[in-house]
mmCIF file of C-alpha atoms and ligand atoms in Angstrom:
data_model
loop_
_atom_site.group_PDB
_atom_site.id
_atom_site.type_symbol
_atom_site.label_atom_id
_atom_site.label_comp_id
_atom_site.label_asym_id
_atom_site.label_seq_id
_atom_site.Cartn_x
_atom_site.Cartn_y
_atom_site.Cartn_z
ATOM 1 C CA MET W 31 94.635 121.503 86.269
ATOM 2 C CA SER W 32 96.710 119.469 83.926
ATOM 3 C CA GLU W 33 100.653 119.301 83.879
ATOM 4 C CA GLU W 34 100.702 121.493 80.786
ATOM 5 C CA GLU W 35 98.734 124.258 82.207
ATOM 6 C CA ILE W 36 100.956 124.787 85.290
ATOM 7 C CA ALA W 37 102.333 128.194 84.893
ATOM 8 C CA PRO W 38 105.052 129.568 87.251
ATOM 9 C CA ILE W 39 103.682 130.201 90.657
ATOM 10 C CA ARG W 40 105.153 133.177 92.478
ATOM 11 C CA SER W 41 103.199 133.311 95.716
ATOM 12 C CA LEU W 42 101.754 130.954 98.353
ATOM 13 C CA LYS W 43 98.304 132.356 97.684
ATOM 14 C CA ALA W 44 98.550 131.592 93.964
ATOM 15 C CA LEU W 45 99.920 128.169 94.875
ATOM 16 C CA ARG W 46 96.847 127.561 97.193
ATOM 17 C CA GLY W 47 94.497 128.252 94.200
ATOM 18 C CA ALA W 48 96.526 125.974 91.914
ATOM 19 C CA GLU W 49 96.516 123.149 94.432
ATOM 20 C CA ASP W 50 92.857 123.625 94.878
ATOM 21 C CA ALA W 51 92.095 123.238 91.118
ATOM 22 C CA CYS W 52 94.462 120.107 90.921
ATOM 23 C CA THR W 53 93.196 117.044 89.054
ATOM 24 C CA ARG W 54 96.669 115.458 88.516
ATOM 25 C CA CYS W 55 95.417 112.189 90.248
ATOM 26 C CA PRO W 56 91.943 110.967 91.338
ATOM 27 C CA LEU W 57 92.161 111.898 94.926
ATOM 28 C CA TYR W 58 90.552 115.229 94.376
ATOM 29 C CA ARG W 59 87.213 113.438 93.449
ATOM 30 C CA ASN W 60 86.364 112.249 96.871
ATOM 31 C CA ALA W 61 88.193 114.668 99.102
ATOM 32 C CA THR W 62 86.424 117.817 100.443
ATOM 33 C CA GLN W 63 89.125 120.231 99.388
ATOM 34 C CA ALA W 64 92.995 120.452 98.702
ATOM 35 C CA VAL W 65 94.906 121.086 102.064
ATOM 36 C CA PRO W 66 97.649 123.507 101.412
ATOM 37 C CA GLY W 67 100.780 124.159 103.667
ATOM 38 C CA ILE W 68 100.530 126.790 106.245
ATOM 39 C CA GLY W 69 102.932 128.812 108.141
ATOM 40 C CA ALA W 70 105.433 131.710 107.899
ATOM 41 C CA ALA W 71 106.200 132.499 104.343
ATOM 42 C CA ARG W 72 109.909 132.582 105.241
ATOM 43 C CA ALA W 73 109.887 129.772 107.959
ATOM 44 C CA SER W 74 113.356 128.210 108.615
ATOM 45 C CA ILE W 75 111.820 124.681 109.153
ATOM 46 C CA MET W 76 109.343 123.118 106.717
ATOM 47 C CA LEU W 77 107.640 120.118 108.379
ATOM 48 C CA VAL W 78 106.414 117.606 105.887
ATOM 49 C CA GLY W 79 103.781 114.968 106.809
ATOM 50 C CA GLU W 80 102.007 112.366 104.651
ATOM 51 C CA GLN W 81 98.564 113.560 103.695
ATOM 52 C CA PRO W 82 95.569 115.365 105.412
ATOM 53 C CA GLY W 83 93.449 113.353 107.665
ATOM 54 C CA ASP W 84 89.649 113.485 108.246
ATOM 55 C CA GLN W 85 89.672 116.590 110.227
ATOM 56 C CA GLU W 86 92.290 118.288 108.046
ATOM 57 C CA ASP W 87 90.245 117.520 105.026
ATOM 58 C CA GLN W 88 87.112 119.203 106.496
ATOM 59 C CA GLN W 89 88.987 122.282 107.915
ATOM 60 C CA GLY W 90 91.320 122.738 104.944
ATOM 61 C CA LYS W 91 94.296 123.118 107.240
ATOM 62 C CA PRO W 92 97.182 120.525 107.959
ATOM 63 C CA PHE W 93 97.924 119.049 111.307
ATOM 64 C CA VAL W 94 94.614 120.096 113.157
ATOM 65 C CA GLY W 95 93.555 116.655 114.114
ATOM 66 C CA PRO W 96 95.241 113.942 116.625
ATOM 67 C CA ALA W 97 98.526 113.704 114.843
ATOM 68 C CA GLY W 98 98.727 117.500 114.801
ATOM 69 C CA ARG W 99 98.247 117.647 118.634
ATOM 70 C CA VAL W 100 101.128 115.265 119.049
ATOM 71 C CA LEU W 101 103.234 117.406 116.730
ATOM 72 C CA ALA W 102 102.253 120.589 118.519
ATOM 73 C CA GLU W 103 103.242 119.037 121.924
ATOM 74 C CA ALA W 104 106.615 117.812 120.401
ATOM 75 C CA LEU W 105 107.353 121.102 118.927
ATOM 76 C CA GLU W 106 106.713 122.901 122.299
ATOM 77 C CA ALA W 107 108.831 120.367 124.163
ATOM 78 C CA ALA W 108 111.651 120.902 121.404
ATOM 79 C CA GLY W 109 111.494 124.626 122.099
ATOM 80 C CA ILE W 110 110.303 125.409 118.522
ATOM 81 C CA SER W 111 107.481 127.926 117.925
ATOM 82 C CA ARG W 112 104.914 127.020 115.295
ATOM 83 C CA ASP W 113 105.600 130.443 113.811
ATOM 84 C CA GLU W 114 109.045 129.375 112.710
ATOM 85 C CA CYS W 115 107.668 126.561 110.844
ATOM 86 C CA PHE W 116 105.737 125.827 107.650
ATOM 87 C CA ALA W 117 103.645 122.597 107.931
ATOM 88 C CA THR W 118 102.607 120.703 104.917
ATOM 89 C CA ASN W 119 101.940 117.350 103.441
ATOM 90 C CA ALA W 120 103.520 115.273 100.562
ATOM 91 C CA VAL W 121 99.948 114.796 99.287
ATOM 92 C CA LYS W 122 97.354 117.475 99.418
ATOM 93 C CA HIS W 123 94.156 115.557 99.192
ATOM 94 C CA PHE W 124 92.855 113.119 101.819
ATOM 95 C CA LYS W 125 92.829 109.422 100.608
ATOM 96 C CA PHE W 126 90.431 107.237 102.418
ATOM 97 C CA GLU W 127 88.010 104.350 102.238
ATOM 98 C CA THR W 128 84.492 104.495 103.747
ATOM 99 C CA ARG W 129 83.256 102.030 106.407
ATOM 100 C CA GLY W 130 79.666 102.910 107.201
ATOM 101 C CA LYS W 131 79.818 106.502 108.041
ATOM 102 C CA ARG W 132 83.462 106.504 108.865
ATOM 103 C CA ARG W 133 86.268 107.661 106.493
ATOM 104 C CA LEU W 134 89.380 105.499 107.119
ATOM 105 C CA HIS W 135 92.758 106.862 106.185
ATOM 106 C CA LYS W 136 94.464 104.975 103.267
ATOM 107 C CA ARG W 137 98.260 105.401 102.753
ATOM 108 C CA PRO W 138 98.922 107.413 99.420
ATOM 109 C CA GLY W 139 100.715 105.176 96.824
ATOM 110 C CA ALA W 140 103.978 106.133 94.757
ATOM 111 C CA TYR W 141 101.691 107.362 91.731
ATOM 112 C CA GLU W 142 99.799 109.897 94.112
ATOM 113 C CA ILE W 143 103.051 111.058 95.787
ATOM 114 C CA ASP W 144 104.871 111.727 92.389
ATOM 115 C CA ARG W 145 101.875 113.453 90.935
ATOM 116 C CA CYS W 146 101.477 115.710 94.095
ATOM 117 C CA HIS W 147 105.222 116.368 94.297
ATOM 118 C CA ILE W 148 105.109 119.527 92.113
ATOM 119 C CA TRP W 149 103.236 121.249 94.881
ATOM 120 C CA LEU W 150 105.649 120.249 97.570
ATOM 121 C CA ASP W 151 108.286 121.378 95.294
ATOM 122 C CA THR W 152 106.714 124.712 94.719
ATOM 123 C CA GLU W 153 106.278 125.273 98.536
ATOM 124 C CA ILE W 154 109.844 124.582 99.158
ATOM 125 C CA ALA W 155 111.006 126.892 96.333
ATOM 126 C CA LEU W 156 108.700 129.795 97.688
ATOM 127 C CA VAL W 157 109.445 129.375 101.518
ATOM 128 C CA ARG W 158 113.109 128.371 100.943
ATOM 129 C CA PRO W 159 113.394 126.636 104.474
ATOM 130 C CA LYS W 160 116.869 126.114 106.015
ATOM 131 C CA LEU W 161 115.712 122.539 106.670
ATOM 132 C CA ILE W 162 113.007 120.218 105.631
ATOM 133 C CA VAL W 163 111.839 117.782 108.386
ATOM 134 C CA ALA W 164 110.312 114.689 106.535
ATOM 135 C CA MET W 165 108.013 112.835 108.962
ATOM 136 C CA GLY W 166 107.318 109.390 107.973
ATOM 137 C CA ALA W 167 108.056 107.256 104.905
ATOM 138 C CA THR W 168 105.734 109.051 102.494
ATOM 139 C CA ALA W 169 107.267 112.434 103.292
ATOM 140 C CA VAL W 170 110.743 111.014 102.921
ATOM 141 C CA ARG W 171 109.838 109.479 99.446
ATOM 142 C CA SER W 172 108.460 112.834 98.275
ATOM 143 C CA VAL W 173 111.310 114.941 99.465
ATOM 144 C CA CYS W 174 113.984 112.540 98.212
ATOM 145 C CA GLY W 175 112.243 111.232 95.165
ATOM 146 C CA LYS W 176 112.872 107.672 96.236
ATOM 147 C CA PRO W 177 112.139 105.439 99.198
ATOM 148 C CA LEU W 178 114.605 105.285 101.974
ATOM 149 C CA ALA W 179 114.615 103.578 105.259
ATOM 150 C CA ILE W 180 113.770 106.126 107.969
ATOM 151 C CA GLY W 181 115.643 103.894 110.622
ATOM 152 C CA LYS W 182 118.854 104.205 108.649
ATOM 153 C CA ILE W 183 118.810 108.048 108.069
ATOM 154 C CA ARG W 184 116.749 109.278 111.222
ATOM 155 C CA GLY W 185 117.817 112.366 112.958
ATOM 156 C CA HIS W 186 120.831 113.345 110.669
ATOM 157 C CA ALA W 187 120.946 116.179 108.069
ATOM 158 C CA ILE W 188 120.935 114.762 104.496
ATOM 159 C CA ALA W 189 122.088 117.015 101.750
ATOM 160 C CA LEU W 190 119.558 117.125 98.756
ATOM 161 C CA PRO W 191 120.119 118.774 95.420
ATOM 162 C CA ASP W 192 119.491 122.627 95.210
ATOM 163 C CA ALA W 193 121.341 123.103 98.398
ATOM 164 C CA ARG W 194 118.329 121.783 100.271
ATOM 165 C CA ARG W 195 118.683 119.925 103.606
ATOM 166 C CA MET W 196 116.497 117.197 104.976
ATOM 167 C CA LEU W 197 116.304 115.526 108.315
ATOM 168 C CA ALA W 198 114.021 112.413 108.575
ATOM 169 C CA THR W 199 111.995 111.319 111.523
ATOM 170 C CA VAL W 200 108.894 109.250 112.363
ATOM 171 C CA HIS W 201 105.418 110.532 111.636
ATOM 172 C CA PRO W 202 103.487 111.711 114.824
ATOM 173 C CA SER W 203 100.747 109.219 114.129
ATOM 174 C CA TYR W 204 103.061 106.455 114.524
ATOM 175 C CA ILE W 205 103.526 107.525 118.086
ATOM 176 C CA LEU W 206 99.747 107.877 118.509
ATOM 177 C CA ARG W 207 99.385 104.217 117.561
ATOM 178 C CA ILE W 208 101.754 102.731 120.094
ATOM 179 C CA ARG W 209 99.685 101.147 122.805
ATOM 180 C CA ASP W 210 102.330 100.508 125.487
ATOM 181 C CA ASP W 211 102.781 103.740 127.597
ATOM 182 C CA ASP W 212 106.467 103.339 128.282
ATOM 183 C CA ASP W 213 107.242 102.716 124.527
ATOM 184 C CA ARG W 214 105.047 105.603 123.514
ATOM 185 C CA HIS W 215 106.643 108.001 125.895
ATOM 186 C CA ALA W 216 110.066 106.819 124.759
ATOM 187 C CA GLN W 217 109.139 107.235 121.057
ATOM 188 C CA PHE W 218 107.720 110.732 121.842
ATOM 189 C CA ARG W 219 111.042 111.706 123.458
ATOM 190 C CA ALA W 220 113.021 110.362 120.404
ATOM 191 C CA PHE W 221 110.937 112.498 118.176
ATOM 192 C CA VAL W 222 111.444 115.572 120.154
ATOM 193 C CA ALA W 223 115.155 114.897 120.138
ATOM 194 C CA ASP W 224 114.979 114.694 116.292
ATOM 195 C CA LEU W 225 113.139 118.105 116.146
ATOM 196 C CA LYS W 226 115.815 119.606 118.587
ATOM 197 C CA ALA W 227 118.497 118.331 116.273
ATOM 198 C CA GLY W 228 116.666 119.809 113.526
ATOM 199 C CA ALA W 229 116.483 123.273 115.238
ATOM 200 C CA ARG W 230 120.237 123.112 115.904
ATOM 201 C CA LEU W 231 120.787 122.557 112.198
ATOM 202 C CA THR W 232 119.013 125.803 111.449
ATOM 203 C CA ASN W 233 121.346 127.534 113.863
ATOM 204 C CA ARG W 234 119.190 128.413 116.482
ATOM 205 C CA ALA W 235 119.116 127.355 120.159
ATOM 206 C CA ALA W 236 117.005 124.506 121.081
HETATM 207 N N1 LIG E 510 98.807 113.481 109.190
HETATM 208 C C1 LIG E 510 99.451 114.193 108.119
HETATM 209 O O1 LIG E 510 100.375 113.507 107.574
HETATM 210 N N2 LIG E 510 99.224 115.258 107.880
HETATM 211 C C2 LIG E 510 98.100 116.089 108.474
HETATM 212 O O2 LIG E 510 98.012 117.190 108.057
HETATM 213 C C3 LIG E 510 97.430 115.344 109.368
HETATM 214 C C4 LIG E 510 97.770 114.142 109.687
#
């Protein structure tokens, strides 16, 4: 679907169809399918990741692989039910390179993030979350429209245009990649603290 053909989208179901028909950047060519956001239609927290991974690409659902398990554990530790959240990604198609039979994740570039932004923007407009939790640099870039250093803005509410609020934190796959146990546990606790801060910003107990 080209930019010119995008008609106003009024439901998440219609949005899923439009995302699946998307050819706005070349990533659709090699991915199995577009992976739309999933969760409560009126979720108070929107969790934004980078892009689907290998398992998400195959199952058509976000955060069902290893990073999703870290996220699920952190949400539970923060006292946040997945039912209160809408989980999605800045980029809806899996970007990868093949090595033998393996498909290795490749970080999406500015062009793919910008071309895909329309779908995240539509999700935000339909769900109208109280808070957008941007996990990792790609999500921050997509939500803010420009790159920002996570270390400088992490854990605090940032006011965006259209009365939107964003809290930036690390991506759960960053925690997965830490080899040292103590360091990994510390980073996991910091991630949980960020999610708790997010829950407080939505005026619910955490
Ligand atoms: N990483 C992401 O950013 N999103 C997913 O859905 C899975 C892994």
